[in-house]
PDB file of C-alpha atoms and ligand atoms in Angstrom:
ATOM      1  CA  MET A   1      -5.647  25.562  21.703  1.00 51.00           C
ATOM      2  CA  SER A   2      -2.687  24.768  23.955  1.00 51.00           C
ATOM      3  CA  VAL A   3       0.331  27.066  23.909  1.00 56.00           C
ATOM      4  CA  GLN A   4       2.765  24.160  23.398  1.00 54.00           C
ATOM      5  CA  SER A   5       1.191  22.863  20.153  1.00 52.00           C
ATOM      6  CA  ALA A   6       3.382  24.824  17.745  1.00 56.00           C
ATOM      7  CA  ALA A   7       2.908  22.630  14.663  1.00 72.00           C
ATOM      8  CA  ARG A   8      -0.801  22.358  13.944  1.00 92.00           C
ATOM      9  CA  ARG A   9      -2.439  19.200  12.738  1.00 97.00           C
ATOM     10  CA  LEU A  10      -3.010  18.832   8.991  1.00 98.00           C
ATOM     11  CA  THR A  11      -6.607  19.324   7.852  1.00 98.00           C
ATOM     12  CA  ALA A  12      -8.819  17.960   5.092  1.00 98.00           C
ATOM     13  CA  PRO A  13      -8.343  21.232   3.114  1.00 98.00           C
ATOM     14  CA  ASP A  14      -4.553  20.797   3.424  1.00 98.00           C
ATOM     15  CA  ILE A  15      -4.850  17.347   1.833  1.00 98.00           C
ATOM     16  CA  ARG A  16      -7.261  18.656  -0.816  1.00 98.00           C
ATOM     17  CA  ALA A  17      -4.704  21.357  -1.747  1.00 98.00           C
ATOM     18  CA  ARG A  18      -2.062  18.717  -2.518  1.00 98.00           C
ATOM     19  CA  LYS A  19      -3.711  17.690  -5.833  1.00 98.00           C
ATOM     20  CA  GLY A  20      -1.068  17.153  -8.508  1.00 95.00           C
ATOM     21  CA  GLY A  21       1.801  18.068  -6.158  1.00 96.00           C
ATOM     22  CA  GLU A  22       4.168  16.045  -4.000  1.00 98.00           C
ATOM     23  CA  PRO A  23       2.667  12.577  -3.421  1.00 98.00           C
ATOM     24  CA  ILE A  24       0.390  12.278  -0.377  1.00 98.00           C
ATOM     25  CA  VAL A  25       1.653   9.640   2.085  1.00 98.00           C
ATOM     26  CA  SER A  26      -0.729   7.630   4.225  1.00 99.00           C
ATOM     27  CA  LEU A  27      -0.998   4.444   6.295  1.00 99.00           C
ATOM     28  CA  THR A  28      -3.697   2.906   8.416  1.00 98.00           C
ATOM     29  CA  SER A  29      -3.321   3.078  12.190  1.00 98.00           C
ATOM     30  CA  TYR A  30      -5.504   1.524  14.875  1.00 98.00           C
ATOM     31  CA  HIS A  31      -3.527   2.066  18.096  1.00 98.00           C
ATOM     32  CA  ALA A  32      -1.888   4.848  20.114  1.00 98.00           C
ATOM     33  CA  HIS A  33       1.554   3.202  19.913  1.00 97.00           C
ATOM     34  CA  THR A  34       1.548   2.724  16.145  1.00 97.00           C
ATOM     35  CA  ALA A  35       0.067   6.205  15.681  1.00 98.00           C
ATOM     36  CA  ARG A  36       3.044   7.644  17.589  1.00 98.00           C
ATOM     37  CA  LEU A  37       5.477   5.863  15.221  1.00 98.00           C
ATOM     38  CA  VAL A  38       3.594   6.698  12.023  1.00 98.00           C
ATOM     39  CA  ASP A  39       2.593  10.328  12.787  1.00 98.00           C
ATOM     40  CA  PRO A  40       5.901  12.077  11.925  1.00 98.00           C
ATOM     41  CA  HIS A  41       6.097  10.461   8.480  1.00 98.00           C
ATOM     42  CA  VAL A  42       2.627  10.653   6.935  1.00 98.00           C
ATOM     43  CA  ASP A  43       0.157  13.298   5.817  1.00 98.00           C
ATOM     44  CA  PHE A  44      -2.869  11.421   7.084  1.00 98.00           C
ATOM     45  CA  MET A  45      -3.615   8.241   9.038  1.00 98.00           C
ATOM     46  CA  LEU A  46      -6.697   6.179   8.333  1.00 99.00           C
ATOM     47  CA  VAL A  47      -8.430   4.348  11.152  1.00 99.00           C
ATOM     48  CA  GLY A  48      -9.660   1.766   8.655  1.00 98.00           C
ATOM     49  CA  ASP A  49     -12.477  -0.699   9.172  1.00 98.00           C
ATOM     50  CA  SER A  50      -9.866  -3.270   8.043  1.00 98.00           C
ATOM     51  CA  LEU A  51      -9.166  -3.309  11.803  1.00 98.00           C
ATOM     52  CA  GLY A  52     -11.938  -5.919  12.052  1.00 98.00           C
ATOM     53  CA  MET A  53      -9.876  -8.303   9.922  1.00 97.00           C
ATOM     54  CA  VAL A  54      -6.411  -7.249  11.109  1.00 97.00           C
ATOM     55  CA  MET A  55      -6.999  -6.807  14.881  1.00 97.00           C
ATOM     56  CA  HIS A  56      -9.968  -9.104  15.449  1.00 97.00           C
ATOM     57  CA  GLY A  57      -9.480 -11.879  12.878  1.00 96.00           C
ATOM     58  CA  MET A  58     -12.849 -11.306  11.201  1.00 97.00           C
ATOM     59  CA  GLU A  59     -13.299 -12.769   7.680  1.00 97.00           C
ATOM     60  CA  THR A  60     -14.594  -9.451   6.273  1.00 98.00           C
ATOM     61  CA  THR A  61     -15.166  -5.848   7.385  1.00 98.00           C
ATOM     62  CA  VAL A  62     -18.962  -6.343   7.499  1.00 98.00           C
ATOM     63  CA  PRO A  63     -19.267  -7.012  11.289  1.00 98.00           C
ATOM     64  CA  VAL A  64     -17.286  -3.892  12.317  1.00 99.00           C
ATOM     65  CA  THR A  65     -19.274  -1.467  14.522  1.00 99.00           C
ATOM     66  CA  VAL A  66     -19.269   2.309  15.063  1.00 99.00           C
ATOM     67  CA  GLU A  67     -18.195   1.687  18.684  1.00 98.00           C
ATOM     68  CA  MET A  68     -15.084  -0.206  17.510  1.00 98.00           C
ATOM     69  CA  MET A  69     -14.191   2.642  15.141  1.00 99.00           C
ATOM     70  CA  ILE A  70     -14.659   5.270  17.880  1.00 99.00           C
ATOM     71  CA  LEU A  71     -12.467   3.421  20.412  1.00 98.00           C
ATOM     72  CA  GLN A  72      -9.605   3.028  17.932  1.00 98.00           C
ATOM     73  CA  GLY A  73     -10.125   6.570  16.595  1.00 98.00           C
ATOM     74  CA  GLN A  74      -9.679   7.907  20.142  1.00 98.00           C
ATOM     75  CA  ALA A  75      -6.520   5.815  20.585  1.00 98.00           C
ATOM     76  CA  VAL A  76      -4.997   7.104  17.327  1.00 98.00           C
ATOM     77  CA  MET A  77      -5.832  10.717  18.183  1.00 98.00           C
ATOM     78  CA  ARG A  78      -4.115  10.314  21.584  1.00 98.00           C
ATOM     79  CA  GLY A  79      -0.995   8.926  19.880  1.00 98.00           C
ATOM     80  CA  SER A  80      -0.684  11.596  17.166  1.00 98.00           C
ATOM     81  CA  SER A  81      -0.352  15.348  16.860  1.00 98.00           C
ATOM     82  CA  ARG A  82       0.581  16.212  13.280  1.00 98.00           C
ATOM     83  CA  ALA A  83      -1.152  14.008  10.717  1.00 98.00           C
ATOM     84  CA  LEU A  84      -4.808  14.319   9.773  1.00 98.00           C
ATOM     85  CA  VAL A  85      -6.784  11.412  11.233  1.00 98.00           C
ATOM     86  CA  VAL A  86      -9.557   9.986   9.029  1.00 99.00           C
ATOM     87  CA  VAL A  87     -11.999   7.399  10.433  1.00 99.00           C
ATOM     88  CA  ASP A  88     -13.850   4.843   8.249  1.00 99.00           C
ATOM     89  CA  LEU A  89     -17.628   4.674   8.693  1.00 99.00           C
ATOM     90  CA  PRO A  90     -18.397   0.937   9.025  1.00 99.00           C
ATOM     91  CA  PHE A  91     -20.908  -1.091   7.003  1.00 98.00           C
ATOM     92  CA  GLY A  92     -24.540  -0.356   7.910  1.00 98.00           C
ATOM     93  CA  SER A  93     -23.849   2.938   9.684  1.00 99.00           C
ATOM     94  CA  TYR A  94     -24.376   5.359   6.755  1.00 99.00           C
ATOM     95  CA  GLU A  95     -25.894   3.793   3.611  1.00 98.00           C
ATOM     96  CA  GLY A  96     -29.538   4.089   4.687  1.00 98.00           C
ATOM     97  CA  SER A  97     -29.894   7.834   4.146  1.00 98.00           C
ATOM     98  CA  PRO A  98     -27.932  11.092   4.221  1.00 98.00           C
ATOM     99  CA  GLN A  99     -29.487  11.699   7.663  1.00 98.00           C
ATOM    100  CA  GLN A 100     -28.213   8.365   8.989  1.00 99.00           C
ATOM    101  CA  ALA A 101     -24.766   9.165   7.578  1.00 99.00           C
ATOM    102  CA  PHE A 102     -24.767  12.606   9.231  1.00 99.00           C
ATOM    103  CA  ALA A 103     -25.790  11.149  12.597  1.00 99.00           C
ATOM    104  CA  THR A 104     -22.967   8.587  12.453  1.00 99.00           C
ATOM    105  CA  ALA A 105     -20.336  10.952  11.051  1.00 99.00           C
ATOM    106  CA  SER A 106     -21.066  13.708  13.581  1.00 98.00           C
ATOM    107  CA  LYS A 107     -20.899  11.185  16.450  1.00 99.00           C
ATOM    108  CA  VAL A 108     -17.532   9.909  15.177  1.00 99.00           C
ATOM    109  CA  LEU A 109     -16.074  13.417  14.805  1.00 98.00           C
ATOM    110  CA  LYS A 110     -17.390  14.540  18.238  1.00 98.00           C
ATOM    111  CA  GLU A 111     -16.239  11.475  20.164  1.00 98.00           C
ATOM    112  CA  THR A 112     -12.818  11.006  18.519  1.00 98.00           C
ATOM    113  CA  GLY A 113     -11.742  14.533  17.578  1.00 98.00           C
ATOM    114  CA  ALA A 114     -10.701  13.178  14.150  1.00 98.00           C
ATOM    115  CA  GLY A 115     -10.701  15.621  11.227  1.00 98.00           C
ATOM    116  CA  ALA A 116     -12.590  13.625   8.578  1.00 99.00           C
ATOM    117  CA  ILE A 117     -14.483  10.437   7.816  1.00 98.00           C
ATOM    118  CA  LYS A 118     -14.302   8.017   4.880  1.00 99.00           C
ATOM    119  CA  LEU A 119     -17.164   6.099   3.337  1.00 99.00           C
ATOM    120  CA  GLU A 120     -17.358   3.576   0.492  1.00 98.00           C
ATOM    121  CA  GLY A 121     -19.364   3.962  -2.718  1.00 98.00           C
ATOM    122  CA  GLY A 122     -19.680   6.094  -5.847  1.00 98.00           C
ATOM    123  CA  ARG A 123     -22.826   7.337  -7.582  1.00 98.00           C
ATOM    124  CA  ARG A 124     -25.127   5.779  -4.988  1.00 98.00           C
ATOM    125  CA  MET A 125     -23.382   7.750  -2.203  1.00 98.00           C
ATOM    126  CA  ALA A 126     -23.018  11.090  -4.039  1.00 98.00           C
ATOM    127  CA  GLU A 127     -26.100  12.678  -2.447  1.00 98.00           C
ATOM    128  CA  THR A 128     -24.805  11.647   0.991  1.00 99.00           C
ATOM    129  CA  VAL A 129     -21.313  13.008   0.322  1.00 99.00           C
ATOM    130  CA  ARG A 130     -22.833  16.383  -0.603  1.00 98.00           C
ATOM    131  CA  PHE A 131     -25.161  16.339   2.427  1.00 99.00           C
ATOM    132  CA  LEU A 132     -22.206  15.767   4.790  1.00 98.00           C
ATOM    133  CA  ALA A 133     -19.771  18.139   3.071  1.00 98.00           C
ATOM    134  CA  ASP A 134     -22.404  20.934   3.178  1.00 98.00           C
ATOM    135  CA  ARG A 135     -22.806  20.376   6.942  1.00 98.00           C
ATOM    136  CA  GLY A 136     -19.206  20.511   8.111  1.00 98.00           C
ATOM    137  CA  VAL A 137     -18.133  16.883   7.660  1.00 98.00           C
ATOM    138  CA  PRO A 138     -15.077  16.423   5.394  1.00 98.00           C
ATOM    139  CA  VAL A 139     -15.632  13.234   3.392  1.00 99.00           C
ATOM    140  CA  MET A 140     -12.975  11.017   1.837  1.00 99.00           C
ATOM    141  CA  GLY A 141     -14.529   8.810  -0.852  1.00 98.00           C
ATOM    142  CA  HIS A 142     -13.555   5.233  -1.716  1.00 98.00           C
ATOM    143  CA  VAL A 143     -14.293   3.582  -5.091  1.00 98.00           C
ATOM    144  CA  GLY A 144     -13.090   0.585  -7.096  1.00 98.00           C
ATOM    145  CA  LEU A 145     -12.955  -2.435  -4.791  1.00 97.00           C
ATOM    146  CA  THR A 146     -15.226  -1.510  -1.864  1.00 98.00           C
ATOM    147  CA  PRO A 147     -14.684  -4.312   0.697  1.00 98.00           C
ATOM    148  CA  GLN A 148     -17.932  -3.618   2.593  1.00 98.00           C
ATOM    149  CA  ALA A 149     -19.776  -4.865  -0.545  1.00 98.00           C
ATOM    150  CA  ILE A 150     -18.098  -8.304  -0.278  1.00 97.00           C
ATOM    151  CA  ASN A 151     -21.449 -10.084  -0.071  1.00 98.00           C
ATOM    152  CA  THR A 152     -22.566  -8.673  -3.436  1.00 96.00           C
ATOM    153  CA  LEU A 153     -19.077  -8.825  -5.021  1.00 95.00           C
ATOM    154  CA  GLY A 154     -18.387 -12.426  -3.961  1.00 95.00           C
ATOM    155  CA  SER A 155     -14.644 -12.002  -3.375  1.00 94.00           C
ATOM    156  CA  PHE A 156     -11.919  -9.404  -2.866  1.00 94.00           C
ATOM    157  CA  LYS A 157     -10.498  -8.897  -6.376  1.00 92.00           C
ATOM    158  CA  ALA A 158      -9.368  -6.082  -8.638  1.00 91.00           C
ATOM    159  CA  LEU A 159     -12.141  -4.268 -10.553  1.00 91.00           C
ATOM    160  CA  GLY A 160     -12.415  -2.005 -13.574  1.00 88.00           C
ATOM    161  CA  ARG A 161     -10.169  -4.131 -15.758  1.00 88.00           C
ATOM    162  CA  ASP A 162     -12.577  -4.230 -18.733  1.00 91.00           C
ATOM    163  CA  GLU A 163     -14.004  -1.193 -20.509  1.00 92.00           C
ATOM    164  CA  ALA A 164     -17.562  -1.460 -19.192  1.00 93.00           C
ATOM    165  CA  SER A 165     -16.618  -1.780 -15.528  1.00 94.00           C
ATOM    166  CA  ALA A 166     -13.907   0.885 -15.895  1.00 96.00           C
ATOM    167  CA  GLU A 167     -16.589   3.284 -17.152  1.00 97.00           C
ATOM    168  CA  LEU A 168     -18.743   2.554 -14.065  1.00 97.00           C
ATOM    169  CA  ILE A 169     -15.841   3.244 -11.691  1.00 98.00           C
ATOM    170  CA  LEU A 170     -14.899   6.433 -13.554  1.00 98.00           C
ATOM    171  CA  ASN A 171     -18.491   7.629 -13.133  1.00 98.00           C
ATOM    172  CA  ASP A 172     -18.385   6.686  -9.437  1.00 98.00           C
ATOM    173  CA  ALA A 173     -15.264   8.798  -8.920  1.00 98.00           C
ATOM    174  CA  ARG A 174     -16.721  11.738 -10.895  1.00 98.00           C
ATOM    175  CA  ALA A 175     -19.946  11.624  -8.867  1.00 98.00           C
ATOM    176  CA  ILE A 176     -18.325  11.825  -5.420  1.00 98.00           C
ATOM    177  CA  ALA A 177     -15.737  14.359  -6.631  1.00 98.00           C
ATOM    178  CA  ASP A 178     -18.571  16.612  -7.876  1.00 98.00           C
ATOM    179  CA  ALA A 179     -20.407  16.040  -4.579  1.00 98.00           C
ATOM    180  CA  GLY A 180     -17.499  17.548  -2.657  1.00 98.00           C
ATOM    181  CA  ALA A 181     -15.268  14.683  -1.462  1.00 99.00           C
ATOM    182  CA  PHE A 182     -11.900  16.198  -0.397  1.00 99.00           C
ATOM    183  CA  ALA A 183      -9.963  13.097  -1.565  1.00 99.00           C
ATOM    184  CA  ILE A 184     -10.816   9.709  -3.079  1.00 99.00           C
ATOM    185  CA  VAL A 185      -9.316   6.290  -2.347  1.00 98.00           C
ATOM    186  CA  LEU A 186      -8.938   4.128  -5.476  1.00 98.00           C
ATOM    187  CA  GLU A 187      -8.666   0.482  -4.427  1.00 98.00           C
ATOM    188  CA  ALA A 188      -7.507  -2.410  -6.642  1.00 97.00           C
ATOM    189  CA  ILE A 189      -8.093  -0.916 -10.113  1.00 97.00           C
ATOM    190  CA  SER A 190      -5.999  -0.932 -13.282  1.00 96.00           C
ATOM    191  CA  GLU A 191      -3.346   1.697 -13.926  1.00 97.00           C
ATOM    192  CA  PRO A 192      -4.953   3.276 -17.038  1.00 97.00           C
ATOM    193  CA  LEU A 193      -8.221   3.733 -15.132  1.00 97.00           C
ATOM    194  CA  ALA A 194      -6.434   5.240 -12.108  1.00 98.00           C
ATOM    195  CA  ARG A 195      -4.565   7.580 -14.454  1.00 98.00           C
ATOM    196  CA  GLN A 196      -7.767   8.721 -16.156  1.00 98.00           C
ATOM    197  CA  ILE A 197      -9.631   9.293 -12.870  1.00 98.00           C
ATOM    198  CA  THR A 198      -6.672  11.171 -11.374  1.00 98.00           C
ATOM    199  CA  ALA A 199      -6.463  13.417 -14.451  1.00 98.00           C
ATOM    200  CA  GLU A 200     -10.205  14.145 -14.482  1.00 98.00           C
ATOM    201  CA  VAL A 201     -11.275  14.681 -10.885  1.00 98.00           C
ATOM    202  CA  ALA A 202     -10.478  17.773  -8.820  1.00 98.00           C
ATOM    203  CA  PRO A 203      -9.709  16.091  -5.455  1.00 98.00           C
ATOM    204  CA  PRO A 204      -6.496  14.077  -4.985  1.00 98.00           C
ATOM    205  CA  THR A 205      -6.680  10.306  -5.520  1.00 98.00           C
ATOM    206  CA  ILE A 206      -5.114   7.942  -2.970  1.00 98.00           C
ATOM    207  CA  GLY A 207      -4.162   4.532  -4.359  1.00 98.00           C
ATOM    208  CA  ILE A 208      -4.179   1.143  -2.643  1.00 98.00           C
ATOM    209  CA  GLY A 209      -3.530  -1.209  -5.530  1.00 98.00           C
ATOM    210  CA  GLY A 210      -4.252   1.909  -7.576  1.00 97.00           C
ATOM    211  CA  SER A 211      -0.870   2.292  -9.357  1.00 98.00           C
ATOM    212  CA  PRO A 212       1.650   5.170  -9.189  1.00 98.00           C
ATOM    213  CA  ALA A 213      -0.699   7.322 -11.276  1.00 98.00           C
ATOM    214  CA  CYS A 214      -2.554   8.367  -8.099  1.00 98.00           C
ATOM    215  CA  ASP A 215      -1.853  11.605  -6.172  1.00 98.00           C
ATOM    216  CA  GLY A 216      -0.935   9.571  -3.084  1.00 98.00           C
ATOM    217  CA  GLN A 217      -0.664   6.067  -1.640  1.00 98.00           C
ATOM    218  CA  ILE A 218      -2.038   4.186   1.356  1.00 98.00           C
ATOM    219  CA  LEU A 219      -1.368   0.681   2.724  1.00 98.00           C
ATOM    220  CA  VAL A 220      -2.522  -1.242   5.772  1.00 98.00           C
ATOM    221  CA  LEU A 221       0.326  -0.755   8.280  1.00 98.00           C
ATOM    222  CA  GLU A 222       0.395  -4.382   9.461  1.00 98.00           C
ATOM    223  CA  ASP A 223       0.627  -5.554   5.824  1.00 98.00           C
ATOM    224  CA  MET A 224       3.661  -3.405   4.956  1.00 98.00           C
ATOM    225  CA  LEU A 225       5.338  -4.351   8.259  1.00 98.00           C
ATOM    226  CA  GLY A 226       5.068  -8.077   7.513  1.00 97.00           C
ATOM    227  CA  LEU A 227       2.648  -8.729  10.391  1.00 96.00           C
ATOM    228  CA  SER A 228      -0.244 -10.058   8.269  1.00 94.00           C
ATOM    229  CA  ASP A 229      -0.179 -13.722   7.219  1.00 87.00           C
ATOM    230  CA  ARG A 230      -1.821 -13.180   3.811  1.00 89.00           C
ATOM    231  CA  VAL A 231      -1.582  -9.891   1.930  1.00 94.00           C
ATOM    232  CA  PRO A 232      -3.103  -8.591  -1.315  1.00 95.00           C
ATOM    233  CA  ARG A 233      -0.911  -8.447  -4.435  1.00 94.00           C
ATOM    234  CA  PHE A 234      -0.521  -4.662  -4.177  1.00 97.00           C
ATOM    235  CA  VAL A 235       1.330  -4.857  -0.822  1.00 98.00           C
ATOM    236  CA  LYS A 236       5.080  -4.364  -0.571  1.00 98.00           C
ATOM    237  CA  LYS A 237       6.548  -5.583   2.723  1.00 97.00           C
ATOM    238  CA  PHE A 238       8.909  -2.859   3.945  1.00 98.00           C
ATOM    239  CA  ALA A 239       9.830  -4.977   7.006  1.00 98.00           C
ATOM    240  CA  GLU A 240       9.380  -8.506   8.384  1.00 97.00           C
ATOM    241  CA  ILE A 241       8.227  -7.749  11.928  1.00 97.00           C
ATOM    242  CA  GLY A 242       6.312 -11.021  12.322  1.00 96.00           C
ATOM    243  CA  PRO A 243       9.420 -13.258  12.485  1.00 96.00           C
ATOM    244  CA  ALA A 244      11.143 -10.711  14.801  1.00 96.00           C
ATOM    245  CA  ILE A 245       8.224 -10.962  17.260  1.00 97.00           C
ATOM    246  CA  GLY A 246       8.305 -14.761  17.037  1.00 97.00           C
ATOM    247  CA  ALA A 247      12.045 -14.817  17.822  1.00 98.00           C
ATOM    248  CA  ALA A 248      11.637 -12.455  20.820  1.00 98.00           C
ATOM    249  CA  VAL A 249       8.770 -14.517  22.244  1.00 98.00           C
ATOM    250  CA  GLU A 250      10.770 -17.729  21.750  1.00 98.00           C
ATOM    251  CA  ALA A 251      13.773 -16.227  23.625  1.00 98.00           C
ATOM    252  CA  TYR A 252      11.500 -15.053  26.477  1.00 98.00           C
ATOM    253  CA  ALA A 253       9.855 -18.479  26.788  1.00 98.00           C
ATOM    254  CA  SER A 254      13.205 -20.214  26.899  1.00 98.00           C
ATOM    255  CA  GLU A 255      14.614 -17.806  29.572  1.00 98.00           C
ATOM    256  CA  VAL A 256      11.536 -18.222  31.756  1.00 98.00           C
ATOM    257  CA  ARG A 257      11.827 -22.006  31.491  1.00 98.00           C
ATOM    258  CA  SER A 258      15.557 -21.944  32.345  1.00 98.00           C
ATOM    259  CA  ARG A 259      14.938 -19.359  35.133  1.00 98.00           C
ATOM    260  CA  SER A 260      17.502 -16.980  33.558  1.00 98.00           C
ATOM    261  CA  PHE A 261      14.718 -14.361  33.363  1.00 98.00           C
ATOM    262  CA  PRO A 262      14.006 -12.423  35.516  1.00 97.00           C
ATOM    263  CA  ALA A 263      17.628 -11.617  36.441  1.00 96.00           C
ATOM    264  CA  ALA A 264      18.853  -9.598  39.455  1.00 95.00           C
ATOM    265  CA  GLU A 265      18.287  -6.207  37.744  1.00 95.00           C
ATOM    266  CA  HIS A 266      14.596  -7.002  37.209  1.00 96.00           C
ATOM    267  CA  VAL A 267      13.945  -7.877  40.849  1.00 96.00           C
ATOM    268  CA  TYR A 268      12.786  -5.591  43.710  1.00 95.00           C
ATOM    269  CA  ALA A 269      14.957  -5.711  46.820  1.00 91.00           C
ATOM    270  CA  PRO A 270      13.217  -5.198  50.185  1.00 91.00           C
ATOM    271  CA  LYS A 271      13.180  -1.540  51.406  1.00 89.00           C
ATOM    272  CA  LYS A 272      16.081  -0.680  53.752  1.00 85.00           C
ATOM    273  CA  VAL A 273      14.794   0.524  57.149  1.00 76.00           C
TER     274      VAL A 273
HETATM  275  N1  MHF B 301      -4.951  -6.606   5.907  1.00 93.82           N
HETATM  276  C1  MHF B 301      -5.751  -6.079   4.984  1.00 93.82           C
HETATM  277  N2  MHF B 301      -5.206  -5.421   3.942  1.00 93.82           N
HETATM  278  C2  MHF B 301      -5.987  -4.885   2.966  1.00 93.82           C
HETATM  279  O1  MHF B 301      -5.448  -4.268   2.033  1.00 93.82           O
HETATM  280  C3  MHF B 301      -7.398  -5.053   3.066  1.00 93.82           C
HETATM  281  C4  MHF B 301      -7.920  -5.746   4.184  1.00 93.82           C
HETATM  282  N3  MHF B 301      -7.094  -6.262   5.104  1.00 93.82           N
HETATM  283  N4  MHF B 301      -9.250  -5.914   4.347  1.00 93.82           N
HETATM  284  C5  MHF B 301     -10.164  -5.249   3.481  1.00 93.82           C
HETATM  285  C6  MHF B 301      -9.653  -5.147   2.124  1.00 93.82           C
HETATM  286  C7  MHF B 301      -9.575  -6.456   1.348  1.00 93.82           C
HETATM  287  N5  MHF B 301      -8.495  -6.200   0.443  1.00 93.82           N
HETATM  288  C8  MHF B 301      -8.065  -6.955  -0.664  1.00 93.82           C
HETATM  289  C9  MHF B 301      -7.847  -8.309  -0.562  1.00 93.82           C
HETATM  290  C10 MHF B 301      -7.356  -9.023  -1.645  1.00 93.82           C
HETATM  291  C11 MHF B 301      -7.125  -8.391  -2.874  1.00 93.82           C
HETATM  292  C12 MHF B 301      -6.556  -9.133  -4.035  1.00 93.82           C
HETATM  293  O2  MHF B 301      -5.526  -8.780  -4.517  1.00 93.82           O
HETATM  294  N6  MHF B 301      -7.185 -10.176  -4.544  1.00 93.82           N
HETATM  295  C13 MHF B 301      -6.660 -10.971  -5.650  1.00 93.82           C
HETATM  296  C14 MHF B 301      -7.597 -12.094  -5.970  1.00 93.82           C
HETATM  297  C15 MHF B 301      -7.800 -13.011  -4.820  1.00 93.82           C
HETATM  298  C16 MHF B 301      -8.882 -14.027  -5.106  1.00 93.82           C
HETATM  299  O3  MHF B 301      -9.366 -14.116  -6.233  1.00 93.82           O
HETATM  300  O4  MHF B 301      -9.233 -14.721  -4.150  1.00 93.82           O
HETATM  301  C17 MHF B 301      -6.514 -10.150  -6.920  1.00 93.82           C
HETATM  302  O5  MHF B 301      -5.657 -10.543  -7.731  1.00 93.82           O
HETATM  303  O6  MHF B 301      -7.228  -9.168  -7.113  1.00 93.82           O
HETATM  304  C18 MHF B 301      -7.378  -7.048  -2.970  1.00 93.82           C
HETATM  305  C19 MHF B 301      -7.847  -6.327  -1.863  1.00 93.82           C
HETATM  306  C20 MHF B 301      -7.925  -4.898   0.706  1.00 93.82           C
HETATM  307  N7  MHF B 301      -8.281  -4.610   2.075  1.00 93.82           N
HETATM  308  C1  KIV B 302      -6.926   0.510   3.318  1.00 93.82           C
HETATM  309  C2  KIV B 302      -8.159   1.201   3.211  1.00 93.82           C
HETATM  310  C3  KIV B 302      -8.290   2.178   2.149  1.00 93.82           C
HETATM  311  C4  KIV B 302      -9.302   0.971   4.103  1.00 93.82           C
HETATM  312  O1  KIV B 302     -10.393   1.367   3.799  1.00 93.82           O
HETATM  313  C5  KIV B 302      -9.150   0.242   5.376  1.00 93.82           C
HETATM  314  O2  KIV B 302      -8.026   0.000   5.846  1.00 93.82           O
HETATM  315  O3  KIV B 302     -10.191  -0.084   5.963  1.00 93.82           O
HETATM  316 MG1   MG B 303     -11.953   0.550   4.954  1.00 93.82          MG
END
């Protein structure tokens, strides 16, 4: 460890220990520059597979690859020093078996230096969560709306709003909590269900469209900055960066066309000899 790094990076056990305490704050981050801005203010940053949709314009998260996650995970680690960095395992890289999940998760942790991974799924993933947690891989779970299952779900919409489906999601959360997940994302579920899960399970719950009943909150950074064109109902825009970028680009284009940019102070004079 370097002598200069006085404040150590938060760990999965640090997040786990926050159950029932001060709310856990989190945002996604995909780049070194956004990581640098987000790092001082959050407890953990998620390198989410939503990067396929947000950065690459994909329709779903299904095409995202392990290589894409590793590149952005490395970028976010370079841009941060304090927050825990969690990397999503993408669709197809872990569901086949606990062994496949361990191979992918260990590669991600080795090549990025991140402190934890996240994977989607409840009861069907419980054996895998235990397999990883027993072998040194901190696992964040993710239940409720699991976007990687879009092709079986049909659309991105809130789940667990009737009693039968709420019971299924409650059992999903119980299963991965018992299997050793250090935290669980609850995506797009009703408030009473989020409240019940949060009260019952030992690890902290992190809501995204999961109501204030959760132990913490996460949003996609670009969504809350006003950089995404369409956002889910659960997003609050804390800024409108999109129009600010448009205005800056418009001013640049106009100054280039009128030759008022570059001005004298942006120009290299020849070296004096
Ligand atoms: N930029 C971004 N932000 C996200 O939060 C996000 C992604 N991308 N990609 C992956 C998933 C998809 N997400 C979503 C998308 C929409 C709803 C949503 O609120 N849907 C409406 C219904 C829309 C419909 O029926 O077409 C709802 O009321 O539930 C929820 C989660 C969340 N995740
Ligand atoms: C927002 C969340 C929880 C996510 O999984 C993602 O960004 O991929
Ligand atoms: Mg994700």
